[in-house]
XYZ file of C-alpha atoms in Angstrom:
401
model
C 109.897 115.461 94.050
C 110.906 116.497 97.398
C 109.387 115.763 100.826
C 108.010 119.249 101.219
C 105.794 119.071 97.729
C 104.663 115.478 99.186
C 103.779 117.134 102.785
C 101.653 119.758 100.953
C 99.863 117.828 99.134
C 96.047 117.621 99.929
C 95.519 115.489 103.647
C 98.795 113.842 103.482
C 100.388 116.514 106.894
C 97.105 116.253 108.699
C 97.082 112.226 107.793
C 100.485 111.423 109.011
C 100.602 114.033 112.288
C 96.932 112.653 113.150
C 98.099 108.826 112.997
C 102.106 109.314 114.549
C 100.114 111.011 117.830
C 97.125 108.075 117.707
C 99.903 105.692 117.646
C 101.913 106.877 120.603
C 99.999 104.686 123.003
C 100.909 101.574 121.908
C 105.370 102.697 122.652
C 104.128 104.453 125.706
C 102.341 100.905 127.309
C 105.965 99.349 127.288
C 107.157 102.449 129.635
C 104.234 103.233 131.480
C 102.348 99.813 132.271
C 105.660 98.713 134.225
C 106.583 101.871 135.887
C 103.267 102.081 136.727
C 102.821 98.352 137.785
C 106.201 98.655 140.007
C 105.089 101.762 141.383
C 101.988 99.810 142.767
C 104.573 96.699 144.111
C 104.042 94.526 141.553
C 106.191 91.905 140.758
C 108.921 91.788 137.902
C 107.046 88.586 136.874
C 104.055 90.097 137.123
C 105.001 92.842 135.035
C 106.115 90.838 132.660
C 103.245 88.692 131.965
C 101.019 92.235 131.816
C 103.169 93.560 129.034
C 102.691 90.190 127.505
C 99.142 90.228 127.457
C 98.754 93.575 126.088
C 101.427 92.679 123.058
C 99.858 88.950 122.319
C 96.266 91.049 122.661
C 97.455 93.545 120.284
C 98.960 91.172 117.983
C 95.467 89.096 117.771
C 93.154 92.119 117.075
C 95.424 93.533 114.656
C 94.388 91.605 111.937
C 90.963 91.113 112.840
C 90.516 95.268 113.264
C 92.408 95.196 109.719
C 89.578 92.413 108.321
C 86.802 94.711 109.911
C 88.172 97.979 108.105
C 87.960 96.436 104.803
C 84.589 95.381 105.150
C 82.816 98.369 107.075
C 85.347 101.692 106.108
C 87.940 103.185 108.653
C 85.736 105.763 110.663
C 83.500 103.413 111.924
C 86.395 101.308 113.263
C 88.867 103.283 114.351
C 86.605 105.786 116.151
C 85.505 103.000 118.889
C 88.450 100.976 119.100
C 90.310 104.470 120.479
C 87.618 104.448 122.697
C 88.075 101.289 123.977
C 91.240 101.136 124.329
C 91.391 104.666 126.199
C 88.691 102.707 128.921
C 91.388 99.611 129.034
C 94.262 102.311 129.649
C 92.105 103.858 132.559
C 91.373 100.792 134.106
C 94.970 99.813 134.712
C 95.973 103.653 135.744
C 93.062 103.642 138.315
C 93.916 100.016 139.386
C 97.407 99.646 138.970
C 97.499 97.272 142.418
C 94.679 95.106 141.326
C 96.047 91.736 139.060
C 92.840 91.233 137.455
C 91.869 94.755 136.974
C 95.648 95.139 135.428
C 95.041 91.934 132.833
C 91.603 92.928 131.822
C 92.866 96.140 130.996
C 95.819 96.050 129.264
C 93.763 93.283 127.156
C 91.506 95.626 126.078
C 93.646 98.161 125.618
C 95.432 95.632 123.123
C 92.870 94.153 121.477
C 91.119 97.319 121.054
C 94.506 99.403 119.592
C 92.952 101.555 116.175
C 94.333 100.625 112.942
C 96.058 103.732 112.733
C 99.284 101.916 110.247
C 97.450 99.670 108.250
C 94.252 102.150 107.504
C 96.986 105.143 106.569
C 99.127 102.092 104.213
C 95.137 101.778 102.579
C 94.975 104.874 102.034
C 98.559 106.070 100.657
C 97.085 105.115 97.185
C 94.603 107.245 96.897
C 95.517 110.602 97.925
C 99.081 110.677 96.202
C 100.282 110.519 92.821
C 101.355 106.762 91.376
C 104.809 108.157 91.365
C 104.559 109.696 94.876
C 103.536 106.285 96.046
C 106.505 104.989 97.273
C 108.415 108.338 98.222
C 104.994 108.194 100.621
C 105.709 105.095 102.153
C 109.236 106.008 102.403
C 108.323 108.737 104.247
C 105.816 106.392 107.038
C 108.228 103.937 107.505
C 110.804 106.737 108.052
C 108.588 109.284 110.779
C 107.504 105.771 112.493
C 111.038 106.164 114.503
C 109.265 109.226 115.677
C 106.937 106.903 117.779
C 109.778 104.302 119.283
C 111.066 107.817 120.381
C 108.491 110.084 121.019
C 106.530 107.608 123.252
C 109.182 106.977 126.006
C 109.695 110.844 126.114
C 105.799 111.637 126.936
C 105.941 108.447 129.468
C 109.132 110.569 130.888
C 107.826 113.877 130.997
C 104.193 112.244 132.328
C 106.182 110.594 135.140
C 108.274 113.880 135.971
C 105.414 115.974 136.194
C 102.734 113.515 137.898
C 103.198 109.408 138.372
C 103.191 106.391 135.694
C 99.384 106.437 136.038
C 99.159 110.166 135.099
C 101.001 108.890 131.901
C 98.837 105.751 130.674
C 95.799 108.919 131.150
C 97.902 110.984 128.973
C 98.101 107.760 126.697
C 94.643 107.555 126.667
C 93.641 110.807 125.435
C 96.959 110.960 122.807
C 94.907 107.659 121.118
C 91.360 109.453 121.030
C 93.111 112.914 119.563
C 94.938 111.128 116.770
C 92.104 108.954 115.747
C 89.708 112.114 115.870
C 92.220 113.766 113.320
C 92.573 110.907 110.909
C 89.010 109.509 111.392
C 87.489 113.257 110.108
C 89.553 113.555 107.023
C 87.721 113.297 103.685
C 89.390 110.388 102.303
C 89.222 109.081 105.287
C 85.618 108.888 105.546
C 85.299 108.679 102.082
C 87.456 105.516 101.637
C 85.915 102.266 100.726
C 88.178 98.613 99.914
C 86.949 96.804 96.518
C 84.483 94.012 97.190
C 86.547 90.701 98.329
C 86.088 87.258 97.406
C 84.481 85.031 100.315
C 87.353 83.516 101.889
C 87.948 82.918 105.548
C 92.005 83.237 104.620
C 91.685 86.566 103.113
C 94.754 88.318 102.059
C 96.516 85.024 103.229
C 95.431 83.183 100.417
C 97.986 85.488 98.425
C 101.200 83.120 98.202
C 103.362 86.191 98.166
C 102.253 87.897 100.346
C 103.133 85.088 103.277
C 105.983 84.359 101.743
C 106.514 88.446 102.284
C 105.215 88.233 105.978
C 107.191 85.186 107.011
C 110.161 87.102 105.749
C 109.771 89.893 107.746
C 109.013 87.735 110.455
C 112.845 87.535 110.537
C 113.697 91.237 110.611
C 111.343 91.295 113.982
C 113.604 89.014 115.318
C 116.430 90.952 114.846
C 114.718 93.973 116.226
C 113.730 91.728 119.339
C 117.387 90.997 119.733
C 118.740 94.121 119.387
C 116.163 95.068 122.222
C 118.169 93.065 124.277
C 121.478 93.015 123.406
C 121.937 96.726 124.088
C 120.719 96.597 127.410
C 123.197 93.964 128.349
C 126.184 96.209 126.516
C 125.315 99.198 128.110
C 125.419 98.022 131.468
C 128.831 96.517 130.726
C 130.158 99.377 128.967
C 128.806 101.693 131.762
C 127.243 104.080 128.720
C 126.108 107.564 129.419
C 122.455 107.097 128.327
C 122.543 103.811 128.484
C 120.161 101.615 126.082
C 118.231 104.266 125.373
C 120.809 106.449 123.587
C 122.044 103.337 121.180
C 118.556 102.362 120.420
C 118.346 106.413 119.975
C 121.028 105.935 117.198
C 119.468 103.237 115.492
C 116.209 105.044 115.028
C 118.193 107.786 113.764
C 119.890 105.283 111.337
C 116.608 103.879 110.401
C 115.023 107.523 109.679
C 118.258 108.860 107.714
C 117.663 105.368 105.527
C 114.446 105.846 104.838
C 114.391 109.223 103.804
C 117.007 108.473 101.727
C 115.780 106.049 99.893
C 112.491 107.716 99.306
C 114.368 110.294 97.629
C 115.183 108.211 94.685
C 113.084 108.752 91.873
C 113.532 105.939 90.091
C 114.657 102.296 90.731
C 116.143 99.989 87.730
C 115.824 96.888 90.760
C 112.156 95.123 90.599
C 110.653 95.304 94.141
C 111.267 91.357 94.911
C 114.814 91.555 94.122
C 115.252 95.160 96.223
C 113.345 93.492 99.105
C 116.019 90.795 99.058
C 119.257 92.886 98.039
C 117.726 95.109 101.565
C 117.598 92.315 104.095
C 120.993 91.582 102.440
C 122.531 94.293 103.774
C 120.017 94.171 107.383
C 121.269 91.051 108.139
C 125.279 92.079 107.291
C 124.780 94.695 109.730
C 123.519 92.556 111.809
C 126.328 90.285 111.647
C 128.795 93.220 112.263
C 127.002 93.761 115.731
C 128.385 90.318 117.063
C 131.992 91.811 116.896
C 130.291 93.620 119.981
C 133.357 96.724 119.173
C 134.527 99.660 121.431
C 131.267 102.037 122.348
C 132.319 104.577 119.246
C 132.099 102.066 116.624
C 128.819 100.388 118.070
C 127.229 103.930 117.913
C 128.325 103.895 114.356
C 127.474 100.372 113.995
C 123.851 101.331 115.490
C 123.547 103.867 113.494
C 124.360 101.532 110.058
C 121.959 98.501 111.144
C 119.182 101.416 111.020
C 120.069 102.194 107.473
C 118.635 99.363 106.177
C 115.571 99.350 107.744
C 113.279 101.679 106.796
C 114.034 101.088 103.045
C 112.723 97.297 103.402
C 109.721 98.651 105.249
C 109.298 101.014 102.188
C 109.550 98.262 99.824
C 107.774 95.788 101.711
C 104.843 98.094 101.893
C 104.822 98.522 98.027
C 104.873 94.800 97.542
C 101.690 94.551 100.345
C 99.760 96.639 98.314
C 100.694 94.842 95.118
C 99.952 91.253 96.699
C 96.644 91.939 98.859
C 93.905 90.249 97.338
C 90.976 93.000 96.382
C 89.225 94.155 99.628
C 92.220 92.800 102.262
C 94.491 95.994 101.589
C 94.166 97.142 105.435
C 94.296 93.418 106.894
C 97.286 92.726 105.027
C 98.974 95.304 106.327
C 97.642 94.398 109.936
C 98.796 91.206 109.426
C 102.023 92.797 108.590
C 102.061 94.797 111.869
C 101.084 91.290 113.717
C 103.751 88.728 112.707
C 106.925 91.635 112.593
C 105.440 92.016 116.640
C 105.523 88.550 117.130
C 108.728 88.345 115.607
C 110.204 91.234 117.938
C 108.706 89.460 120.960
C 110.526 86.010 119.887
C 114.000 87.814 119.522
C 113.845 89.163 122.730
C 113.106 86.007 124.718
C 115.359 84.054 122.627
C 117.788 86.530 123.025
C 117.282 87.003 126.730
C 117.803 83.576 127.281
C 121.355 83.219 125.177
C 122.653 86.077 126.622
C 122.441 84.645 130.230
C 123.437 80.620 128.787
C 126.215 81.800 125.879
C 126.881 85.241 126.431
C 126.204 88.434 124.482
C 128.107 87.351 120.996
C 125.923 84.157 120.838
C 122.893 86.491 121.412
C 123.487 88.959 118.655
C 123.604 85.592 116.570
C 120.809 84.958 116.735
C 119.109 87.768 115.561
C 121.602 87.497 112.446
C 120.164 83.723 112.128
C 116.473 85.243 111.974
C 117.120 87.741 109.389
C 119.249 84.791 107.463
C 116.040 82.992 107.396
C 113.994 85.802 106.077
C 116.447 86.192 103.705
C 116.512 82.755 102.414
C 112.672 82.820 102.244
C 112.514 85.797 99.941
C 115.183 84.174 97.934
C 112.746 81.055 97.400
C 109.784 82.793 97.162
C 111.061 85.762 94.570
C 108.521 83.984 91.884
C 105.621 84.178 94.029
C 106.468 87.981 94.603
C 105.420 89.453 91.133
C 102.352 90.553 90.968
C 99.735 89.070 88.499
C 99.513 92.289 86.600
C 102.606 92.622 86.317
C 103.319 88.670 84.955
C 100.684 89.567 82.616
C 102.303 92.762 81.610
C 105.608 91.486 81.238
C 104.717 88.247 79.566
C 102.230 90.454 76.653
C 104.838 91.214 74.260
C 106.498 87.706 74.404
C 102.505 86.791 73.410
C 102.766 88.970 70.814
C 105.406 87.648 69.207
């Protein structure tokens, strides 16, 4: 099965075009809020503690938006929430000088971001083939570089034909477009999550799946790091691109990996123990990094740490959709979105602060010592990580007998 029988298939082009473009606002705030915000005078503090707001915002509704898909359908949630969040992007473009204008709106703009990731993971299931499913996912976690990239390019192009404000409008309107496109598909409207057991914890009551989530945690550390850590080697290395071009690399790296791996047909490796033999070989490229090497090996280097990504994504995703309780498909992948955020946004201030105290080797620790953890978790948890149906399966004949 190649990836051009998988793009024809019925909705799946129109599904993952529609929710790349409704996603582009979210890697375009990072840009365009502080260009924007600077533009206005603002403060680097202040600047800081507006990106903040919009990332802790986002990271609260996620889950929540996730919860309310599962119990009311996708359309009717995704359709305001883009509008909502176009009104919070408008607010800070018109106000960019005002603080409280600025806060309000890049709150609501978080809160408010549409489900786009966790209502397409939902849905993955039902408009491919079984054995399409994880060449599918292979294929999101892969074109998801496309965002990280894409997003600073339409902030730059906004900014080079208009202002920073120009591009947080452009933002806007990118959100409402993709949603519109995924939110009038057929399966789409037509999808509906199994009825759920009444329990405040919802797909948190699954014992794999946080022992999945606090794992990942770990690889958004390490992302968080990286963040960092390039910044502070590109300055010293005096790198034609700068940041951007090794972060470039690694999304290349992460969208070579994942296309790879979604090209295998079939894996003899049980999900659990692939998850683990993946962050394996994130967290050795990680450890590589701390060598901190000449500026051709680090692009190579870059480039390798990317590998590895997307295929845990991939296999992550699988396991999501195995572990979600009935009816918390979409808020367990929300919740997935959520803590690998939080876990970015803990990398980067830990790193941030041992690369001024201990330098940059110390820093790129510690984003090894975050996937180590991860790692270590899914090693503990790899009982809790087999599906019921599948211990049921796999324990039948031994009944048998």
């Amino acid at each position: 099965m190649s990836y051009a029988d998988l793009l024809r298939g019925p909705h799946v082009t129109r599904l993952l075009l529609g929710t790349l473009v409704g996603r582009l606002p979210s890697a375009m705030a990072s840009v365009a809020v502080p260009l924007a915000l600077r533009q206005a005078g603002a403060s680097y503090g202040f600047v800081g503690v507006a990106v903040g707001v919009f990332a802790i915002a986002s990271a609260i509704g996620g889950p929540l938006l996730g919860r309310l898909v599962d119990r009311a359908g996708q359309p009717l949630v995704l359709l305001p929430t883009s509008l909502v969040a176009a009104v919070g992007f408008a607010v800070v473009a018109t106000a960019p000088g005002s603080r409280t204008a600025v806060l309000a709106g890049a709150a609501l703009a978080g809160a408010a971001t549409p489900p786009l990731e966790p209502c397409l993971r939902a849905l993955w299931p039902d408009i491919v083939a079984p054995g399409k499913l994880e060449a599918a996912y292979a294929l999101d976690s892969a074109s998801q570089e496309l965002v990280f990239v894409g997003g600073p390019l339409v902030v730059a192009g906004g900014v080079a034909v208009a202002s920073p404000s120009a591009a947080l409008w452009a933002g806007a309107l990118l959100g409402i477009a993709g949603v519109l496109v995924v939110a009038g598909a057929p399966p789409v409207r037509a999808w509906k999550a199994p009825a759920r057991a009444a329990d405040w914890l919802g797909p948190l009551r699954s014992r794999g799946l946080v022992v999945l989530l606090t794992g990942l945690t770990g690889a958004g550390i390490a992302i968080g790091t990286l963040n960092v850590l390039v910044v502070s080697y590109a300055e010293e290395h005096r790198l034609p691109g700068g940041a951007p071009a090794l972060l470039a690399l690694n999304a290349l790296g992460a969208l070579t990996g994942g296309l790879a791996y979604g090209a295998v047909r079939h894996w003899r490796v049980a999900p659990p123990r692939r998850t683990l033999l993946l962050m394996l070989g994130l967290t050795a490229g990680y450890g590589l990094l701390c060598l901190l090497p000449a500026p051709p090996l680090m692009a190579c280097l870059m480039i390798f740490t990317g590998l590895f990504l997307a295929p845990v994504l991939t296999v992550v995703f699988v396991l999501v959709g195995e572990l979600a309780p009935a009816g918390t498909v979409t808020e367990a992948f929300a919740w997935l979105v959520t803590l690998m955020t939080a876990g970015v946004a803990l990398g980067s201030a830990v790193a941030g602060t041992v690369l001024e105290t201990a330098g940059p080797t110390w820093a790129a620790s510690s984003g090894v010592a975050g996937l180590a953890v991860g790692a270590l978790v899914i090693l503990a948890g790899q009982a809790h990580l087999v599906p019921a149906a599948r211990e049921e399966t796999e324990e039948a004949p031994a009944r048998a007998v």
